[in-house]
Amino acid sequence: MDREQFIKAMKAGTYVAAGSEMHLYMHEMSQRALRYTAEINNSYHTPEELRRIFSELIGKKVDGTFGLFPPFSTDFGQNISLGKRVFINSGCCFQDQGGIEIGDDVLIGQQTVIATLNHDPDPEKRGGMLPAAVKIGNKVWIGAHVTILPGVTVGDGAVIGAGAVVTKDVPENAVVAGVPAKVLKKYGGNNR
């Protein structure tokens, strides 16, 4: 199995059985991600150096406007896509095997968790996993300590309040908060 085959299977929502070739590949790639995140997290780096290391981690060049405050963790790294002017604050954790797509002008608050895998609900198969991508639109603001669960799409211009657990899609230009997150209000993209 290689990266391209794995990502294609993840996009198709292919079930990952515990102990399967895909599962073993995930573990192999997690070791790669740990090497890069250790480099990011264990000493000071200039913004330019962080962009270089992050680009190597995700396997594609990030825009020169990308910003990151470590520490950062991911257990795969190679299924993250970033737009321009994305800022990831400290302590964020991305479980990106299923795919994380982040648009332009996105602010991600401290200690945000983005998950793209669910374990099998059957206790006899609990080690198996179901992937589902997370998509974050343009001009989204994600507050601190937010958790975004697999399969969620966050619409353009949305705001996710601190501490929210996002279990379903967020409409564009909506403000959501709570556990589980609910729409508190909607606004026009240019209104204050």
JSON list of C-alpha atoms in Angstrom, two decimals:
[
{"chain": "A", "resi": 1, "resn": "MET", "atom": "CA", "xyz": [0.00, 0.00, 0.00]},
{"chain": "A", "resi": 2, "resn": "ASP", "atom": "CA", "xyz": [1.22, 3.51, -0.76]},
{"chain": "A", "resi": 3, "resn": "ARG", "atom": "CA", "xyz": [0.01, 7.01, 0.18]},
{"chain": "A", "resi": 4, "resn": "GLU", "atom": "CA", "xyz": [-1.99, 7.50, -3.02]},
{"chain": "A", "resi": 5, "resn": "GLN", "atom": "CA", "xyz": [-3.84, 4.16, -2.63]},
{"chain": "A", "resi": 6, "resn": "PHE", "atom": "CA", "xyz": [-4.50, 4.86, 1.04]},
{"chain": "A", "resi": 7, "resn": "ILE", "atom": "CA", "xyz": [-5.90, 8.36, 0.46]},
{"chain": "A", "resi": 8, "resn": "LYS", "atom": "CA", "xyz": [-8.07, 7.07, -2.39]},
{"chain": "A", "resi": 9, "resn": "ALA", "atom": "CA", "xyz": [-9.49, 4.40, -0.06]},
{"chain": "A", "resi": 10, "resn": "MET", "atom": "CA", "xyz": [-10.10, 7.01, 2.66]},
{"chain": "A", "resi": 11, "resn": "LYS", "atom": "CA", "xyz": [-11.95, 9.31, 0.23]},
{"chain": "A", "resi": 12, "resn": "ALA", "atom": "CA", "xyz": [-14.12, 6.35, -0.75]},
{"chain": "A", "resi": 13, "resn": "GLY", "atom": "CA", "xyz": [-14.96, 5.76, 2.92]},
{"chain": "A", "resi": 14, "resn": "THR", "atom": "CA", "xyz": [-13.39, 2.31, 2.91]},
{"chain": "A", "resi": 15, "resn": "TYR", "atom": "CA", "xyz": [-13.69, 0.47, 6.22]},
{"chain": "A", "resi": 16, "resn": "VAL", "atom": "CA", "xyz": [-10.32, -0.15, 7.90]},
{"chain": "A", "resi": 17, "resn": "ALA", "atom": "CA", "xyz": [-10.35, -3.55, 9.58]},
{"chain": "A", "resi": 18, "resn": "ALA", "atom": "CA", "xyz": [-8.08, -3.96, 12.61]},
{"chain": "A", "resi": 19, "resn": "GLY", "atom": "CA", "xyz": [-4.85, -5.67, 11.56]},
{"chain": "A", "resi": 20, "resn": "SER", "atom": "CA", "xyz": [-5.49, -5.17, 7.83]},
{"chain": "A", "resi": 21, "resn": "GLU", "atom": "CA", "xyz": [-2.90, -3.86, 5.37]},
{"chain": "A", "resi": 22, "resn": "MET", "atom": "CA", "xyz": [-4.51, -0.40, 5.58]},
{"chain": "A", "resi": 23, "resn": "HIS", "atom": "CA", "xyz": [-4.42, -0.48, 9.37]},
{"chain": "A", "resi": 24, "resn": "LEU", "atom": "CA", "xyz": [-0.74, -1.44, 9.39]},
{"chain": "A", "resi": 25, "resn": "TYR", "atom": "CA", "xyz": [-0.01, 1.31, 6.85]},
{"chain": "A", "resi": 26, "resn": "MET", "atom": "CA", "xyz": [-1.70, 3.82, 9.16]},
{"chain": "A", "resi": 27, "resn": "HIS", "atom": "CA", "xyz": [0.58, 2.76, 12.00]},
{"chain": "A", "resi": 28, "resn": "GLU", "atom": "CA", "xyz": [3.65, 3.03, 9.79]},
{"chain": "A", "resi": 29, "resn": "MET", "atom": "CA", "xyz": [2.67, 6.53, 8.68]},
{"chain": "A", "resi": 30, "resn": "SER", "atom": "CA", "xyz": [1.94, 7.58, 12.26]},
{"chain": "A", "resi": 31, "resn": "GLN", "atom": "CA", "xyz": [5.62, 7.00, 13.04]},
{"chain": "A", "resi": 32, "resn": "ARG", "atom": "CA", "xyz": [6.52, 9.36, 10.18]},
{"chain": "A", "resi": 33, "resn": "ALA", "atom": "CA", "xyz": [4.10, 11.97, 11.54]},
{"chain": "A", "resi": 34, "resn": "LEU", "atom": "CA", "xyz": [5.57, 11.62, 15.03]},
{"chain": "A", "resi": 35, "resn": "ARG", "atom": "CA", "xyz": [9.06, 12.40, 13.68]},
{"chain": "A", "resi": 36, "resn": "TYR", "atom": "CA", "xyz": [7.84, 15.62, 12.03]},
{"chain": "A", "resi": 37, "resn": "THR", "atom": "CA", "xyz": [5.70, 16.75, 14.94]},
{"chain": "A", "resi": 38, "resn": "ALA", "atom": "CA", "xyz": [8.58, 16.10, 17.35]},
{"chain": "A", "resi": 39, "resn": "GLU", "atom": "CA", "xyz": [10.70, 18.40, 15.19]},
{"chain": "A", "resi": 40, "resn": "ILE", "atom": "CA", "xyz": [7.96, 21.05, 15.17]},
{"chain": "A", "resi": 41, "resn": "ASN", "atom": "CA", "xyz": [7.30, 20.85, 18.91]},
{"chain": "A", "resi": 42, "resn": "ASN", "atom": "CA", "xyz": [10.66, 20.33, 20.58]},
{"chain": "A", "resi": 43, "resn": "SER", "atom": "CA", "xyz": [12.56, 23.49, 19.74]},
{"chain": "A", "resi": 44, "resn": "TYR", "atom": "CA", "xyz": [12.02, 27.02, 18.51]},
{"chain": "A", "resi": 45, "resn": "HIS", "atom": "CA", "xyz": [11.59, 27.53, 14.76]},
{"chain": "A", "resi": 46, "resn": "THR", "atom": "CA", "xyz": [11.07, 30.71, 12.79]},
{"chain": "A", "resi": 47, "resn": "PRO", "atom": "CA", "xyz": [7.75, 31.01, 10.92]},
{"chain": "A", "resi": 48, "resn": "GLU", "atom": "CA", "xyz": [9.59, 30.18, 7.69]},
{"chain": "A", "resi": 49, "resn": "GLU", "atom": "CA", "xyz": [11.12, 27.04, 9.23]},
{"chain": "A", "resi": 50, "resn": "LEU", "atom": "CA", "xyz": [7.71, 25.95, 10.56]},
{"chain": "A", "resi": 51, "resn": "ARG", "atom": "CA", "xyz": [6.19, 26.36, 7.08]},
{"chain": "A", "resi": 52, "resn": "ARG", "atom": "CA", "xyz": [8.99, 24.21, 5.62]},
{"chain": "A", "resi": 53, "resn": "ILE", "atom": "CA", "xyz": [8.59, 21.43, 8.22]},
{"chain": "A", "resi": 54, "resn": "PHE", "atom": "CA", "xyz": [4.78, 21.53, 8.00]},
{"chain": "A", "resi": 55, "resn": "SER", "atom": "CA", "xyz": [5.02, 21.29, 4.20]},
{"chain": "A", "resi": 56, "resn": "GLU", "atom": "CA", "xyz": [7.16, 18.17, 4.56]},
{"chain": "A", "resi": 57, "resn": "LEU", "atom": "CA", "xyz": [4.71, 16.74, 7.11]},
{"chain": "A", "resi": 58, "resn": "ILE", "atom": "CA", "xyz": [1.66, 17.11, 4.84]},
{"chain": "A", "resi": 59, "resn": "GLY", "atom": "CA", "xyz": [3.53, 16.32, 1.62]},
{"chain": "A", "resi": 60, "resn": "LYS", "atom": "CA", "xyz": [2.69, 19.58, -0.14]},
{"chain": "A", "resi": 61, "resn": "LYS", "atom": "CA", "xyz": [3.91, 23.14, 0.06]},
{"chain": "A", "resi": 62, "resn": "VAL", "atom": "CA", "xyz": [1.92, 25.40, 2.37]},
{"chain": "A", "resi": 63, "resn": "ASP", "atom": "CA", "xyz": [1.28, 28.99, 1.39]},
{"chain": "A", "resi": 64, "resn": "GLY", "atom": "CA", "xyz": [3.69, 31.67, 2.64]},
{"chain": "A", "resi": 65, "resn": "THR", "atom": "CA", "xyz": [0.81, 33.13, 4.68]},
{"chain": "A", "resi": 66, "resn": "PHE", "atom": "CA", "xyz": [0.34, 29.96, 6.78]},
{"chain": "A", "resi": 67, "resn": "GLY", "atom": "CA", "xyz": [0.91, 30.37, 10.51]},
{"chain": "A", "resi": 68, "resn": "LEU", "atom": "CA", "xyz": [1.32, 27.82, 13.29]},
{"chain": "A", "resi": 69, "resn": "PHE", "atom": "CA", "xyz": [1.93, 28.14, 17.03]},
{"chain": "A", "resi": 70, "resn": "PRO", "atom": "CA", "xyz": [3.24, 24.80, 18.31]},
{"chain": "A", "resi": 71, "resn": "PRO", "atom": "CA", "xyz": [2.70, 22.37, 19.81]},
{"chain": "A", "resi": 72, "resn": "PHE", "atom": "CA", "xyz": [0.78, 20.59, 17.07]},
{"chain": "A", "resi": 73, "resn": "SER", "atom": "CA", "xyz": [0.01, 16.91, 16.68]},
{"chain": "A", "resi": 74, "resn": "THR", "atom": "CA", "xyz": [-1.32, 14.67, 13.97]},
{"chain": "A", "resi": 75, "resn": "ASP", "atom": "CA", "xyz": [-1.26, 10.92, 13.59]},
{"chain": "A", "resi": 76, "resn": "PHE", "atom": "CA", "xyz": [-1.00, 10.85, 9.79]},
{"chain": "A", "resi": 77, "resn": "GLY", "atom": "CA", "xyz": [-0.27, 14.31, 8.38]},
{"chain": "A", "resi": 78, "resn": "GLN", "atom": "CA", "xyz": [-0.54, 13.50, 4.70]},
{"chain": "A", "resi": 79, "resn": "ASN", "atom": "CA", "xyz": [-4.27, 14.03, 4.21]},
{"chain": "A", "resi": 80, "resn": "ILE", "atom": "CA", "xyz": [-4.42, 17.71, 5.20]},
{"chain": "A", "resi": 81, "resn": "SER", "atom": "CA", "xyz": [-5.13, 20.44, 2.62]},
{"chain": "A", "resi": 82, "resn": "LEU", "atom": "CA", "xyz": [-4.74, 24.10, 3.56]},
{"chain": "A", "resi": 83, "resn": "GLY", "atom": "CA", "xyz": [-5.82, 27.28, 1.84]},
{"chain": "A", "resi": 84, "resn": "LYS", "atom": "CA", "xyz": [-4.18, 30.68, 2.18]},
{"chain": "A", "resi": 85, "resn": "ARG", "atom": "CA", "xyz": [-3.95, 32.73, 5.37]},
{"chain": "A", "resi": 86, "resn": "VAL", "atom": "CA", "xyz": [-4.66, 29.76, 7.66]},
{"chain": "A", "resi": 87, "resn": "PHE", "atom": "CA", "xyz": [-3.60, 30.09, 11.30]},
{"chain": "A", "resi": 88, "resn": "ILE", "atom": "CA", "xyz": [-3.45, 27.11, 13.66]},
{"chain": "A", "resi": 89, "resn": "ASN", "atom": "CA", "xyz": [-3.00, 28.06, 17.32]},
{"chain": "A", "resi": 90, "resn": "SER", "atom": "CA", "xyz": [-1.18, 26.02, 19.96]},
{"chain": "A", "resi": 91, "resn": "GLY", "atom": "CA", "xyz": [-2.15, 22.56, 21.13]},
{"chain": "A", "resi": 92, "resn": "CYS", "atom": "CA", "xyz": [-4.23, 21.50, 18.13]},
{"chain": "A", "resi": 93, "resn": "CYS", "atom": "CA", "xyz": [-4.62, 17.82, 17.26]},
{"chain": "A", "resi": 94, "resn": "PHE", "atom": "CA", "xyz": [-5.61, 16.66, 13.77]},
{"chain": "A", "resi": 95, "resn": "GLN", "atom": "CA", "xyz": [-6.59, 13.05, 13.11]},
{"chain": "A", "resi": 96, "resn": "ASP", "atom": "CA", "xyz": [-6.44, 13.44, 9.36]},
{"chain": "A", "resi": 97, "resn": "GLN", "atom": "CA", "xyz": [-6.48, 9.92, 7.90]},
{"chain": "A", "resi": 98, "resn": "GLY", "atom": "CA", "xyz": [-10.01, 10.50, 6.58]},
{"chain": "A", "resi": 99, "resn": "GLY", "atom": "CA", "xyz": [-9.05, 13.91, 5.17]},
{"chain": "A", "resi": 100, "resn": "ILE", "atom": "CA", "xyz": [-9.09, 17.48, 6.47]},
{"chain": "A", "resi": 101, "resn": "GLU", "atom": "CA", "xyz": [-9.71, 20.29, 3.98]},
{"chain": "A", "resi": 102, "resn": "ILE", "atom": "CA", "xyz": [-9.29, 23.84, 5.27]},
{"chain": "A", "resi": 103, "resn": "GLY", "atom": "CA", "xyz": [-10.21, 26.84, 3.12]},
{"chain": "A", "resi": 104, "resn": "ASP", "atom": "CA", "xyz": [-8.74, 30.35, 2.99]},
{"chain": "A", "resi": 105, "resn": "ASP", "atom": "CA", "xyz": [-8.68, 32.84, 5.89]},
{"chain": "A", "resi": 106, "resn": "VAL", "atom": "CA", "xyz": [-9.35, 30.23, 8.60]},
{"chain": "A", "resi": 107, "resn": "LEU", "atom": "CA", "xyz": [-8.48, 30.79, 12.27]},
{"chain": "A", "resi": 108, "resn": "ILE", "atom": "CA", "xyz": [-8.23, 27.69, 14.44]},
{"chain": "A", "resi": 109, "resn": "GLY", "atom": "CA", "xyz": [-8.16, 28.26, 18.21]},
{"chain": "A", "resi": 110, "resn": "GLN", "atom": "CA", "xyz": [-6.02, 26.60, 20.85]},
{"chain": "A", "resi": 111, "resn": "GLN", "atom": "CA", "xyz": [-6.43, 22.89, 21.54]},
{"chain": "A", "resi": 112, "resn": "THR", "atom": "CA", "xyz": [-8.89, 22.25, 18.74]},
{"chain": "A", "resi": 113, "resn": "VAL", "atom": "CA", "xyz": [-9.36, 18.59, 17.82]},
{"chain": "A", "resi": 114, "resn": "ILE", "atom": "CA", "xyz": [-10.39, 17.59, 14.31]},
{"chain": "A", "resi": 115, "resn": "ALA", "atom": "CA", "xyz": [-11.21, 13.88, 14.01]},
{"chain": "A", "resi": 116, "resn": "THR", "atom": "CA", "xyz": [-11.84, 11.95, 10.79]},
{"chain": "A", "resi": 117, "resn": "LEU", "atom": "CA", "xyz": [-12.13, 8.37, 12.05]},
{"chain": "A", "resi": 118, "resn": "ASN", "atom": "CA", "xyz": [-14.81, 6.59, 14.05]},
{"chain": "A", "resi": 119, "resn": "HIS", "atom": "CA", "xyz": [-14.18, 3.20, 15.62]},
{"chain": "A", "resi": 120, "resn": "ASP", "atom": "CA", "xyz": [-16.55, 0.37, 14.80]},
{"chain": "A", "resi": 121, "resn": "PRO", "atom": "CA", "xyz": [-19.49, 0.47, 17.23]},
{"chain": "A", "resi": 122, "resn": "ASP", "atom": "CA", "xyz": [-19.55, -3.36, 17.40]},
{"chain": "A", "resi": 123, "resn": "PRO", "atom": "CA", "xyz": [-17.49, -4.30, 20.50]},
{"chain": "A", "resi": 124, "resn": "GLU", "atom": "CA", "xyz": [-16.18, -7.39, 18.70]},
{"chain": "A", "resi": 125, "resn": "LYS", "atom": "CA", "xyz": [-14.77, -5.21, 15.90]},
{"chain": "A", "resi": 126, "resn": "ARG", "atom": "CA", "xyz": [-13.92, -2.09, 17.94]},
{"chain": "A", "resi": 127, "resn": "GLY", "atom": "CA", "xyz": [-10.41, -1.85, 16.46]},
{"chain": "A", "resi": 128, "resn": "GLY", "atom": "CA", "xyz": [-11.88, -1.26, 12.99]},
{"chain": "A", "resi": 129, "resn": "MET", "atom": "CA", "xyz": [-12.39, 2.28, 11.74]},
{"chain": "A", "resi": 130, "resn": "LEU", "atom": "CA", "xyz": [-14.68, 4.24, 9.42]},
{"chain": "A", "resi": 131, "resn": "PRO", "atom": "CA", "xyz": [-13.16, 7.35, 7.76]},
{"chain": "A", "resi": 132, "resn": "ALA", "atom": "CA", "xyz": [-15.12, 10.52, 7.00]},
{"chain": "A", "resi": 133, "resn": "ALA", "atom": "CA", "xyz": [-13.54, 13.78, 5.85]},
{"chain": "A", "resi": 134, "resn": "VAL", "atom": "CA", "xyz": [-13.91, 17.12, 7.62]},
{"chain": "A", "resi": 135, "resn": "LYS", "atom": "CA", "xyz": [-14.26, 20.17, 5.38]},
{"chain": "A", "resi": 136, "resn": "ILE", "atom": "CA", "xyz": [-13.84, 23.71, 6.69]},
{"chain": "A", "resi": 137, "resn": "GLY", "atom": "CA", "xyz": [-14.89, 26.53, 4.38]},
{"chain": "A", "resi": 138, "resn": "ASN", "atom": "CA", "xyz": [-13.38, 29.97, 3.86]},
{"chain": "A", "resi": 139, "resn": "LYS", "atom": "CA", "xyz": [-13.27, 32.69, 6.54]},
{"chain": "A", "resi": 140, "resn": "VAL", "atom": "CA", "xyz": [-14.17, 30.30, 9.36]},
{"chain": "A", "resi": 141, "resn": "TRP", "atom": "CA", "xyz": [-13.25, 31.10, 12.97]},
{"chain": "A", "resi": 142, "resn": "ILE", "atom": "CA", "xyz": [-12.94, 28.10, 15.28]},
{"chain": "A", "resi": 143, "resn": "GLY", "atom": "CA", "xyz": [-12.71, 29.00, 18.98]},
{"chain": "A", "resi": 144, "resn": "ALA", "atom": "CA", "xyz": [-10.47, 27.36, 21.57]},
{"chain": "A", "resi": 145, "resn": "HIS", "atom": "CA", "xyz": [-11.08, 23.79, 22.77]},
{"chain": "A", "resi": 146, "resn": "VAL", "atom": "CA", "xyz": [-13.44, 22.89, 19.91]},
{"chain": "A", "resi": 147, "resn": "THR", "atom": "CA", "xyz": [-13.90, 19.28, 18.79]},
{"chain": "A", "resi": 148, "resn": "ILE", "atom": "CA", "xyz": [-15.04, 18.63, 15.22]},
{"chain": "A", "resi": 149, "resn": "LEU", "atom": "CA", "xyz": [-16.19, 15.07, 14.57]},
{"chain": "A", "resi": 150, "resn": "PRO", "atom": "CA", "xyz": [-15.82, 12.94, 11.40]},
{"chain": "A", "resi": 151, "resn": "GLY", "atom": "CA", "xyz": [-17.86, 13.85, 8.34]},
{"chain": "A", "resi": 152, "resn": "VAL", "atom": "CA", "xyz": [-18.63, 17.45, 9.36]},
{"chain": "A", "resi": 153, "resn": "THR", "atom": "CA", "xyz": [-18.62, 20.30, 6.84]},
{"chain": "A", "resi": 154, "resn": "VAL", "atom": "CA", "xyz": [-18.29, 23.84, 8.22]},
{"chain": "A", "resi": 155, "resn": "GLY", "atom": "CA", "xyz": [-19.72, 26.44, 5.83]},
{"chain": "A", "resi": 156, "resn": "ASP", "atom": "CA", "xyz": [-17.99, 29.64, 4.73]},
{"chain": "A", "resi": 157, "resn": "GLY", "atom": "CA", "xyz": [-17.98, 32.44, 7.28]},
{"chain": "A", "resi": 158, "resn": "ALA", "atom": "CA", "xyz": [-19.08, 30.26, 10.21]},
{"chain": "A", "resi": 159, "resn": "VAL", "atom": "CA", "xyz": [-18.00, 30.84, 13.80]},
{"chain": "A", "resi": 160, "resn": "ILE", "atom": "CA", "xyz": [-17.66, 27.92, 16.21]},
{"chain": "A", "resi": 161, "resn": "GLY", "atom": "CA", "xyz": [-17.76, 29.00, 19.86]},
{"chain": "A", "resi": 162, "resn": "ALA", "atom": "CA", "xyz": [-15.12, 27.90, 22.34]},
{"chain": "A", "resi": 163, "resn": "GLY", "atom": "CA", "xyz": [-15.61, 24.44, 23.78]},
{"chain": "A", "resi": 164, "resn": "ALA", "atom": "CA", "xyz": [-18.16, 23.34, 21.18]},
{"chain": "A", "resi": 165, "resn": "VAL", "atom": "CA", "xyz": [-18.46, 19.74, 20.04]},
{"chain": "A", "resi": 166, "resn": "VAL", "atom": "CA", "xyz": [-19.48, 19.84, 16.39]},
{"chain": "A", "resi": 167, "resn": "THR", "atom": "CA", "xyz": [-21.39, 16.68, 15.48]},
{"chain": "A", "resi": 168, "resn": "LYS", "atom": "CA", "xyz": [-23.17, 17.82, 12.31]},
{"chain": "A", "resi": 169, "resn": "ASP", "atom": "CA", "xyz": [-22.70, 20.25, 9.42]},
{"chain": "A", "resi": 170, "resn": "VAL", "atom": "CA", "xyz": [-22.53, 23.97, 10.19]},
{"chain": "A", "resi": 171, "resn": "PRO", "atom": "CA", "xyz": [-24.33, 26.30, 7.73]},
{"chain": "A", "resi": 172, "resn": "GLU", "atom": "CA", "xyz": [-22.42, 29.18, 6.21]},
{"chain": "A", "resi": 173, "resn": "ASN", "atom": "CA", "xyz": [-22.42, 32.43, 8.20]},
{"chain": "A", "resi": 174, "resn": "ALA", "atom": "CA", "xyz": [-23.76, 30.65, 11.28]},
{"chain": "A", "resi": 175, "resn": "VAL", "atom": "CA", "xyz": [-22.56, 31.00, 14.86]},
{"chain": "A", "resi": 176, "resn": "VAL", "atom": "CA", "xyz": [-22.67, 27.66, 16.67]},
{"chain": "A", "resi": 177, "resn": "ALA", "atom": "CA", "xyz": [-21.79, 26.73, 20.25]},
{"chain": "A", "resi": 178, "resn": "GLY", "atom": "CA", "xyz": [-22.47, 24.10, 22.87]},
{"chain": "A", "resi": 179, "resn": "VAL", "atom": "CA", "xyz": [-22.30, 20.36, 23.35]},
{"chain": "A", "resi": 180, "resn": "PRO", "atom": "CA", "xyz": [-23.49, 19.28, 20.89]},
{"chain": "A", "resi": 181, "resn": "ALA", "atom": "CA", "xyz": [-23.06, 22.49, 18.90]},
{"chain": "A", "resi": 182, "resn": "LYS", "atom": "CA", "xyz": [-26.29, 24.22, 17.86]},
{"chain": "A", "resi": 183, "resn": "VAL", "atom": "CA", "xyz": [-26.89, 27.26, 15.67]},
{"chain": "A", "resi": 184, "resn": "LEU", "atom": "CA", "xyz": [-27.24, 30.39, 17.84]},
{"chain": "A", "resi": 185, "resn": "LYS", "atom": "CA", "xyz": [-27.64, 32.85, 14.99]},
{"chain": "A", "resi": 186, "resn": "LYS", "atom": "CA", "xyz": [-26.96, 33.47, 11.33]},
{"chain": "A", "resi": 187, "resn": "TYR", "atom": "CA", "xyz": [-25.67, 36.66, 9.78]},
{"chain": "A", "resi": 188, "resn": "GLY", "atom": "CA", "xyz": [-24.75, 38.12, 6.44]},
{"chain": "A", "resi": 189, "resn": "GLY", "atom": "CA", "xyz": [-21.09, 37.59, 5.67]},
{"chain": "A", "resi": 190, "resn": "ASN", "atom": "CA", "xyz": [-20.32, 41.32, 5.81]},
{"chain": "A", "resi": 191, "resn": "ASN", "atom": "CA", "xyz": [-22.53, 42.22, 8.79]},
{"chain": "A", "resi": 192, "resn": "ARG", "atom": "CA", "xyz": [-21.16, 42.75, 12.28]}
]
